[in-house]
Short mmCIF file of C-alpha atoms and ligand atoms in Angstrom, two decimals:
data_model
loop_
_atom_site.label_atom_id
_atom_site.label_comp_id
_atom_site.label_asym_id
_atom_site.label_seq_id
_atom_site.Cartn_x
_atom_site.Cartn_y
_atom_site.Cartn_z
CA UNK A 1 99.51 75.91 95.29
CA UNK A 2 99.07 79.26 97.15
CA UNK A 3 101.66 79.35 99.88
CA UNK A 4 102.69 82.12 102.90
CA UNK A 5 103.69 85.59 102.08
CA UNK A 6 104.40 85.85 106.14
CA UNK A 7 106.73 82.73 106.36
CA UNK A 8 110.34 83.60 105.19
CA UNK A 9 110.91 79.84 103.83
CA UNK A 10 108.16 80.41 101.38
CA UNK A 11 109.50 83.63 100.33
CA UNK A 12 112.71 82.19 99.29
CA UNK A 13 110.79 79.37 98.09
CA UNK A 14 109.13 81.81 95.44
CA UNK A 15 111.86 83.76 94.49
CA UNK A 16 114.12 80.43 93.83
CA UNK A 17 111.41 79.80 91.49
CA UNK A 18 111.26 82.60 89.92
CA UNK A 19 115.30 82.33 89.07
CA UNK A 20 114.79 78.82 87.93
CA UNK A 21 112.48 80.78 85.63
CA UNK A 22 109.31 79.27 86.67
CA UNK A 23 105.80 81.38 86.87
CA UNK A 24 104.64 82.74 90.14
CA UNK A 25 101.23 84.66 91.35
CA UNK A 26 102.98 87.76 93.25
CA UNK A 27 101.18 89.97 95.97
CA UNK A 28 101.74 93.47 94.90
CA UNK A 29 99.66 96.79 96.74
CA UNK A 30 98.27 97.16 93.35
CA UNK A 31 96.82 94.06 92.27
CA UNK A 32 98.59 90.59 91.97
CA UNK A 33 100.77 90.00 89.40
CA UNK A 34 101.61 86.42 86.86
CA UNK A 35 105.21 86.81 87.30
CA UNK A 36 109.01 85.43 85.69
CA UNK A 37 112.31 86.65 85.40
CA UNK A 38 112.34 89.53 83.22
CA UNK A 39 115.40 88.82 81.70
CA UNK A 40 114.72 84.95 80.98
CA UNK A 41 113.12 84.83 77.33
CA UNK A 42 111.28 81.68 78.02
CA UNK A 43 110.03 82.25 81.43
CA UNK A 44 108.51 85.36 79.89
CA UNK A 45 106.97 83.46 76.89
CA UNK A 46 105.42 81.51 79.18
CA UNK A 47 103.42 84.40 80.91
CA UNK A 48 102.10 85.41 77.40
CA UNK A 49 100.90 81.74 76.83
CA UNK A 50 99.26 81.48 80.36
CA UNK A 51 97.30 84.99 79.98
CA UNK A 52 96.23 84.55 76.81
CA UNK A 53 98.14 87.56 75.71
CA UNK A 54 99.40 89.10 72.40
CA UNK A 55 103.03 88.67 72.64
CA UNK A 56 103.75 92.78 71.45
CA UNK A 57 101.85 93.85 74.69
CA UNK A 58 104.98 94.99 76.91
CA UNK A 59 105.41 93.83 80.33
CA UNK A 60 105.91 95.80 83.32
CA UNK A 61 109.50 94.87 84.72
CA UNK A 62 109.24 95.12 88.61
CA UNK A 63 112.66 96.00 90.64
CA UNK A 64 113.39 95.95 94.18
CA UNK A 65 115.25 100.03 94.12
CA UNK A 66 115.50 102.49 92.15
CA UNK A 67 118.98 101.62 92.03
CA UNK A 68 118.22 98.55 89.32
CA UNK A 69 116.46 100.92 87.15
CA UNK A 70 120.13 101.52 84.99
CA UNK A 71 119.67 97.90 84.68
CA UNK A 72 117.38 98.16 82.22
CA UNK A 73 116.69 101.88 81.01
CA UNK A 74 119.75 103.91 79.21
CA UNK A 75 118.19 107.22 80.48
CA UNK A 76 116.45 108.84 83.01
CA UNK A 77 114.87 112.05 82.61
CA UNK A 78 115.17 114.59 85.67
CA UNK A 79 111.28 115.03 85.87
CA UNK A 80 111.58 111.02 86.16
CA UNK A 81 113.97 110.85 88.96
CA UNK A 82 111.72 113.31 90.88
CA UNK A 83 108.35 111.00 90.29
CA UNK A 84 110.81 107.75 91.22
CA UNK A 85 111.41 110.12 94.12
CA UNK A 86 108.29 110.92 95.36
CA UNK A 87 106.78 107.54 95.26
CA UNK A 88 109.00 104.37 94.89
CA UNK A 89 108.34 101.96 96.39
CA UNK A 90 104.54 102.34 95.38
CA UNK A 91 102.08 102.19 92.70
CA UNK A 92 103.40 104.16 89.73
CA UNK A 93 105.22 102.48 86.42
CA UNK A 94 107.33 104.86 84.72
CA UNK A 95 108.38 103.91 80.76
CA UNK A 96 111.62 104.34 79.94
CA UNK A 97 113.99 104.04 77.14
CA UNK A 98 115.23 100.05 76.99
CA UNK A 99 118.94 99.14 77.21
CA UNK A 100 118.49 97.20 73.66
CA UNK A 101 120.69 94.61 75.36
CA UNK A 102 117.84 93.75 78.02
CA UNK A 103 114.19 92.24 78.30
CA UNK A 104 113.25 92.48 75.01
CA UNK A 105 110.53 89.52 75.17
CA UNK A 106 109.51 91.48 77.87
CA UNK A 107 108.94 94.60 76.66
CA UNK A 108 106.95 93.36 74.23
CA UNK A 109 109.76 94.70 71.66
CA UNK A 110 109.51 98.25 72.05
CA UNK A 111 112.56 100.25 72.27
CA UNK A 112 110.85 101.22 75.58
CA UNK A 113 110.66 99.60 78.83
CA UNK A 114 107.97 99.80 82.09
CA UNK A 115 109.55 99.57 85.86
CA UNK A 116 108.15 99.75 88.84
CA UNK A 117 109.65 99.55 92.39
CA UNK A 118 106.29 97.99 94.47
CA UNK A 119 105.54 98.98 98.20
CA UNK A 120 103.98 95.59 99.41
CA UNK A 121 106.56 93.92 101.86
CA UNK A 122 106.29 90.52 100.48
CA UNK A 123 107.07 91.66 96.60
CA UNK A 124 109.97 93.59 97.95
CA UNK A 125 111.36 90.73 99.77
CA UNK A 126 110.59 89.10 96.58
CA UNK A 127 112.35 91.40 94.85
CA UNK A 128 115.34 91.44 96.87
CA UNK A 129 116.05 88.01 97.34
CA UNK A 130 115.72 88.09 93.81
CA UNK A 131 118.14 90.55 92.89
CA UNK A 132 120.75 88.78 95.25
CA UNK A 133 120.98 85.69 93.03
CA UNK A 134 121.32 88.64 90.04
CA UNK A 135 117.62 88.54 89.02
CA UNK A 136 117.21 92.30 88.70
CA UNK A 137 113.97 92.69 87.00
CA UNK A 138 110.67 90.22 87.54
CA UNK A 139 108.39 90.77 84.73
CA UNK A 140 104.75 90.54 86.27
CA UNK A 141 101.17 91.75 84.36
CA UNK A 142 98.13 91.49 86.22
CA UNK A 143 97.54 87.83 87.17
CA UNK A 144 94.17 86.95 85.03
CA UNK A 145 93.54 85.77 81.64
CA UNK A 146 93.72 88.25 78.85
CA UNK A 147 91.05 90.89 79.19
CA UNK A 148 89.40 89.99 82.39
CA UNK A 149 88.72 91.77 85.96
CA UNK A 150 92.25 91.83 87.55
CA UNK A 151 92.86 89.94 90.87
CA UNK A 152 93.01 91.39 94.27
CA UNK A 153 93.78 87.44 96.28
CA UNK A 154 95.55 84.67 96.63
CA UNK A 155 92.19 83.12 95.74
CA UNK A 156 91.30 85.39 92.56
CA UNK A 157 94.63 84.16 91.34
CA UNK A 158 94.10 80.59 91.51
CA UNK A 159 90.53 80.62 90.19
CA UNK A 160 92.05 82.45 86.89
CA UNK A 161 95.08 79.61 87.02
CA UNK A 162 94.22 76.78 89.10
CA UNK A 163 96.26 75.06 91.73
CA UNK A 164 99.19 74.48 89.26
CA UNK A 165 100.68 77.91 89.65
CA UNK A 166 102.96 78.60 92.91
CA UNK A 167 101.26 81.09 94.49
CA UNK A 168 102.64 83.92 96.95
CA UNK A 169 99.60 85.11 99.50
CA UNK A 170 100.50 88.28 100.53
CA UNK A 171 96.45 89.25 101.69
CA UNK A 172 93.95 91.36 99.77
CA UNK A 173 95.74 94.35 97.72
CA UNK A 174 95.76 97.62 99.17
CA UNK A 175 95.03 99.80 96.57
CA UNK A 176 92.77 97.43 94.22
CA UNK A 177 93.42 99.22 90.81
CA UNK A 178 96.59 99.22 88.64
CA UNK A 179 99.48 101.38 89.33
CA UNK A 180 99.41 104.71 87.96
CA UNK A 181 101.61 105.03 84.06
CA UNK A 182 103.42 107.46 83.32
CA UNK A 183 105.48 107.41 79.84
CA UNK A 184 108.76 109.72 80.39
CA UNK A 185 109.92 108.84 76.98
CA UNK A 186 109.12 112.06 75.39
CA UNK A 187 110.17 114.14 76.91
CA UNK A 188 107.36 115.40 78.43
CA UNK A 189 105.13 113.03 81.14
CA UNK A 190 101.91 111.77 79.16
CA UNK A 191 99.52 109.99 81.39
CA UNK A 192 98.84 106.09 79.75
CA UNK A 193 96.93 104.48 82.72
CA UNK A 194 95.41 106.56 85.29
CA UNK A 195 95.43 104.83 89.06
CA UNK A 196 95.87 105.55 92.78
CA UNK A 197 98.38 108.23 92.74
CA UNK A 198 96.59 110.88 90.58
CA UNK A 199 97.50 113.45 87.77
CA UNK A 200 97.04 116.57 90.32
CA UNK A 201 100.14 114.57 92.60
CA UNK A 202 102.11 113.66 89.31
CA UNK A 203 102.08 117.24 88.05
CA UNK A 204 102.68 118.31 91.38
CA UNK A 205 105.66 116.26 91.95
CA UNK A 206 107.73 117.12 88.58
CA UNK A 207 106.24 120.22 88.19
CA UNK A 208 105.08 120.03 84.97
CA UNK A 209 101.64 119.40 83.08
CA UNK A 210 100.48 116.09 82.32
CA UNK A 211 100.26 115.40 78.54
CA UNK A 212 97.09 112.89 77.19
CA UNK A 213 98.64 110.28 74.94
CA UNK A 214 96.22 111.70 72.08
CA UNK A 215 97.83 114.90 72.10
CA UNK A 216 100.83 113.49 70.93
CA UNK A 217 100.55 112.61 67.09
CA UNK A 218 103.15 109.68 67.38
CA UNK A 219 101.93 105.93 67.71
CA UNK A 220 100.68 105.25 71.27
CA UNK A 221 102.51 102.21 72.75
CA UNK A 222 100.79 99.52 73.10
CA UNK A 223 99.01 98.53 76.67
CA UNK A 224 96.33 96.25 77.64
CA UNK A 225 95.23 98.37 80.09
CA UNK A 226 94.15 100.77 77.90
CA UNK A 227 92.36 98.66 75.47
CA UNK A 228 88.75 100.38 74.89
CA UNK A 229 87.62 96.35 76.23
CA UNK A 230 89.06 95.61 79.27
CA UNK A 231 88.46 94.40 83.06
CA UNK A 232 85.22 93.06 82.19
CA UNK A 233 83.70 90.60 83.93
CA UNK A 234 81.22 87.58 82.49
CA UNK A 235 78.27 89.33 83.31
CA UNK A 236 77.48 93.07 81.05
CA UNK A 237 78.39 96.01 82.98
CA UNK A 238 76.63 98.92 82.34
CA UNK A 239 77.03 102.73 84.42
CA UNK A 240 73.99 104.62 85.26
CA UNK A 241 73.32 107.73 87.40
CA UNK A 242 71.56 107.47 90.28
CA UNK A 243 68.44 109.30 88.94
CA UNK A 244 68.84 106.18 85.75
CA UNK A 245 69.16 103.00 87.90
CA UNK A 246 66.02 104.35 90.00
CA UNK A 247 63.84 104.66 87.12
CA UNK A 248 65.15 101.68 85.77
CA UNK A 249 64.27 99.56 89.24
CA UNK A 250 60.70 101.41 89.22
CA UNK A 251 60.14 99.84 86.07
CA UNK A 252 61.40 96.76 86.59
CA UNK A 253 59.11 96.31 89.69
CA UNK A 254 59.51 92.35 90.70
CA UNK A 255 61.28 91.48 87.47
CA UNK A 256 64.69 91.61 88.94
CA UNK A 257 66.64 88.29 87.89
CA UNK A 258 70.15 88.00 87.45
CA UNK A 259 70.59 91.50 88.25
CA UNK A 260 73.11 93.43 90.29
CA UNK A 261 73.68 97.18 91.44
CA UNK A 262 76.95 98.97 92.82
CA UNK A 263 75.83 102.33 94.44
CA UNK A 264 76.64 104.62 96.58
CA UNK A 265 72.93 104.17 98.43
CA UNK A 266 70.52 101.59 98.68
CA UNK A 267 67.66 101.19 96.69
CA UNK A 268 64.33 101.90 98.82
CA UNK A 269 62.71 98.85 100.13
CA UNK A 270 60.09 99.09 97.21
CA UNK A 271 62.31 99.12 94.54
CA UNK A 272 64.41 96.13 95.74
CA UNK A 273 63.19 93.12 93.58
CA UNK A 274 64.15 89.73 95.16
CA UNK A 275 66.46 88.61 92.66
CA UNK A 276 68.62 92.04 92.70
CA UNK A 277 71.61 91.56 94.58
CA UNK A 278 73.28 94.93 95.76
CA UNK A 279 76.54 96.19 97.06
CA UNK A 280 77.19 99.60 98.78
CA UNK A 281 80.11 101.76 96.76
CA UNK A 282 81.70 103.76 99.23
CA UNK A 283 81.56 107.19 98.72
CA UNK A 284 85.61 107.45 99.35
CA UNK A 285 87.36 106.45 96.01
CA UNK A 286 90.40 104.82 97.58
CA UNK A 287 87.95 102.22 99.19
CA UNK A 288 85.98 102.18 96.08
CA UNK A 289 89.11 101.29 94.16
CA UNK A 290 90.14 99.08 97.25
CA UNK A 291 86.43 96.82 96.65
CA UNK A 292 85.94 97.67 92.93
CA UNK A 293 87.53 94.21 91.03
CA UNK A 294 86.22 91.84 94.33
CA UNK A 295 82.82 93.36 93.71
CA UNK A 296 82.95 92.71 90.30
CA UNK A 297 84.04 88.97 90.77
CA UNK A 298 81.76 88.27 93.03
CA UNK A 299 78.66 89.10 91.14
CA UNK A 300 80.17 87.03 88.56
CA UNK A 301 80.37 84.26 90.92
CA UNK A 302 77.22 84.56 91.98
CA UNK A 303 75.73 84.20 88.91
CA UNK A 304 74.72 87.54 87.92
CA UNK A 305 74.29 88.47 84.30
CA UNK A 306 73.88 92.41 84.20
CA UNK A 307 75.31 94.98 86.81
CA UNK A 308 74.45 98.22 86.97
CA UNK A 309 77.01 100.99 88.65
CA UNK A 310 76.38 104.32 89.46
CA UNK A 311 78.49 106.63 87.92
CA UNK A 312 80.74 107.58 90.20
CA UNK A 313 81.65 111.51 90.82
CA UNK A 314 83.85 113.24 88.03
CA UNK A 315 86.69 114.68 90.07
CA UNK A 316 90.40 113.95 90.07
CA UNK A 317 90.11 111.29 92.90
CA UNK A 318 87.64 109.19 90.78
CA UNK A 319 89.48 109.34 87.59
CA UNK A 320 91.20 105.82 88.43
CA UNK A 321 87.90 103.96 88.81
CA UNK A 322 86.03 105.87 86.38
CA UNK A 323 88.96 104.56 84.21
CA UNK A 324 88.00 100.91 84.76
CA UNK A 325 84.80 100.98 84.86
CA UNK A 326 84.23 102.62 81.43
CA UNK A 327 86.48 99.32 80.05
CA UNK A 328 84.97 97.39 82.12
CA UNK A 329 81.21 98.54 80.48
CA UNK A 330 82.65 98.77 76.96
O1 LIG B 1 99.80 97.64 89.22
C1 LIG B 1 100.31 97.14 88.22
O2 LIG B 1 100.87 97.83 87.34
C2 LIG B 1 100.21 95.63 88.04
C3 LIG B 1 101.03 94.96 89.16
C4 LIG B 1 101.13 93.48 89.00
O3 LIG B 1 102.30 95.57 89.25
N1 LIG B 1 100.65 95.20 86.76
C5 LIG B 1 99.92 95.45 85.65
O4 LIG B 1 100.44 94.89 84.52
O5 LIG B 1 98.89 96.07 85.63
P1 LIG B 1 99.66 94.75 83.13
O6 LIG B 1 100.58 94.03 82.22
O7 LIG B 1 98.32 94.14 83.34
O8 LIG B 1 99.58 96.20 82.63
C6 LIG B 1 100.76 96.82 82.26
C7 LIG B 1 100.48 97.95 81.35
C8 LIG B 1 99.96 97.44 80.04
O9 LIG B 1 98.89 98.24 79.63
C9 LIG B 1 101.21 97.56 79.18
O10 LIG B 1 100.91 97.61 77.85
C10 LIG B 1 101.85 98.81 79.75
O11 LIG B 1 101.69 98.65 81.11
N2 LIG B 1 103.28 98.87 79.44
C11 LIG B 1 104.27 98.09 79.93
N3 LIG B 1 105.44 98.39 79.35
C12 LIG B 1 105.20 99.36 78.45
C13 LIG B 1 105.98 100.07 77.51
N4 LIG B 1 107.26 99.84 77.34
N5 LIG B 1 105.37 101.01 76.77
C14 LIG B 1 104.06 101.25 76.91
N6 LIG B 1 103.25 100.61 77.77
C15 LIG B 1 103.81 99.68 78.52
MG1 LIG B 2 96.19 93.78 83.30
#
């Protein structure tokens, strides 16, 4: 049942749920999220069961301040205060060393745990109504089955779950693509999951330099996100440069069935078979990142069985939706 972000009834109506430890489909500015009380080992069992997912995959634990964060981590580095700083309430999940009294289920078991503070209104009045009946931390992953595109609407959310699941419709996400990660558990930042706010702002904000998780010869945590497979629609995604997808159409000629394109201009009038369906990818990469997971839902919906996307530009901006798109084509 997808009920009003904007009404204040259904607000509290959602967070009561969420204390009574039921599941709930969250408007975040990131993407929406399959949340439960973070701290309630069933609720959070019963996320795992309804995506699908391996129960050692960790959660993200969302508060509603930075104040909860002693809640649930025994120590913040300084280069973390500065990023919690700098952009709480937004899209960035910092990892953190776990109280081992606290959310183990939903940390997945690590000795670790992920918070973020969000930005959207309604998951902070969420959040807050929330933390006044003592609910500090609501667990929430992206709100689609294991592996697939993540959802950016009420309506993505309830195609993935069905009208069983209380849903919270707080409008299309902002940003489109998964917060930013940033593990500050070893003492240096290393970069897990790259989104909105990018490396050049991270480094910027802690002054220090970014470390790749491969650099590091420990064990990598464990995150869905960065699974080689991941985001992928039903239909095979594959990323082409412009000069590729051109010669590709040329050949093709009228033989275009099933077949989408994402880019960043139109294919001439010549080259546009009837049964290609295409979608302009703006050339700004916050409104790419803003369209990217509706685009690729929609094509599914419509049928489509191959998509091509140009490769988008390699700079700093892109390096978000480059990100997802490679998983998404893997
Ligand atoms: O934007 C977002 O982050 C969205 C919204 C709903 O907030 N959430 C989200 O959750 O993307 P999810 O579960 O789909 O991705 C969370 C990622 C996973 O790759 C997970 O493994 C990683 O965060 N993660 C969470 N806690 C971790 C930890 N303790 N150590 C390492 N990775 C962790
Ligand atoms: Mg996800």
């Amino acid at each position: 049942m997808i009920i009003s972000g904007n009404n204040p009834t259904h607000v509290q109506q959602a967070a009561d749920a969420l204390c009574a430890g039921e599941l709930l489909g969250l408007p975040t500015e990131t993407v929406y999220g399959l949340a439960a009380d973070a701290s309630h080992e069933n609720a959070v069992a019963k996320i795992f069961k309804a995506k699908g997912r391996p129960s050692n995959h960790p959660l993200i634990v969302h508060v509603a301040s930075a104040e909860a964060v002693a809640k649930f981590a025994s120590e913040v580095p300084a280069f973390a205060q500065q990023l919690m700083a700098k952009f709480w309430p937004g899209p960035l999940t910092l990892i953190l060393p776990r109280r081992d009294d606290v959310a183990a289920a939903a940390a997945g078991g690590q000795t670790s745990v992920g918070l973020r503070c969000p930005s959207h209104p309604v998951a902070l009045a969420v959040l807050k109504a929330c933390a006044a009946q003592g609910v500090w931390g609501i667990a929430a992953p992206s709100a689609n089955l294991f592996g697939r595109v993540s959802p950016t609407s009420a309506a993505h959310v309830q195609s993935e779950f069905g009208d069983a699941l209380l849903i919270l419709d707080g409008g299309e996400c902002e940003v489109g693509i998964e917060s930013t990660i940033v593990d500050c558990t070893r003492g240096v930042p290393v970069l897990l999951r790259p989104g909105q706010i990018s490396r050049t702002q991270i480094e910027h904000a802690c002054d220090l330099k970014l470390v790749a998780p491969e650099a590091l010869n420990t064990d990598a945590p464990r995150a869905s996100g960065t699974l080689a497979s991941h985001y992928a629609p039903t239909a095979k995604v594959r990323l082409m440069s412009s000069a590729d997808w051109r010669k590709a159409l040329e050949a093709l000629g009228p033989h275009t069935q099933n077949l989408a394109l994402w880019s960043a201009e139109k294919p001439s009038h010549e080259m546009m078979g009837a049964g290609l369906l295409w979608r302009a990818m703006p050339l700004d990469a916050t409104q790419a990142a803003h369209d990217l997971f509706s685009v690729l839902r929609n094509f599914d919906a419509r049928g489509v069985r191959t998509i091509w996307i140009e490769t988008p530009p390699e700079t700093p901006e892109w390096e978000g939706v480059r990100d997802r798109l490679n998983r998404a084509a893997a």
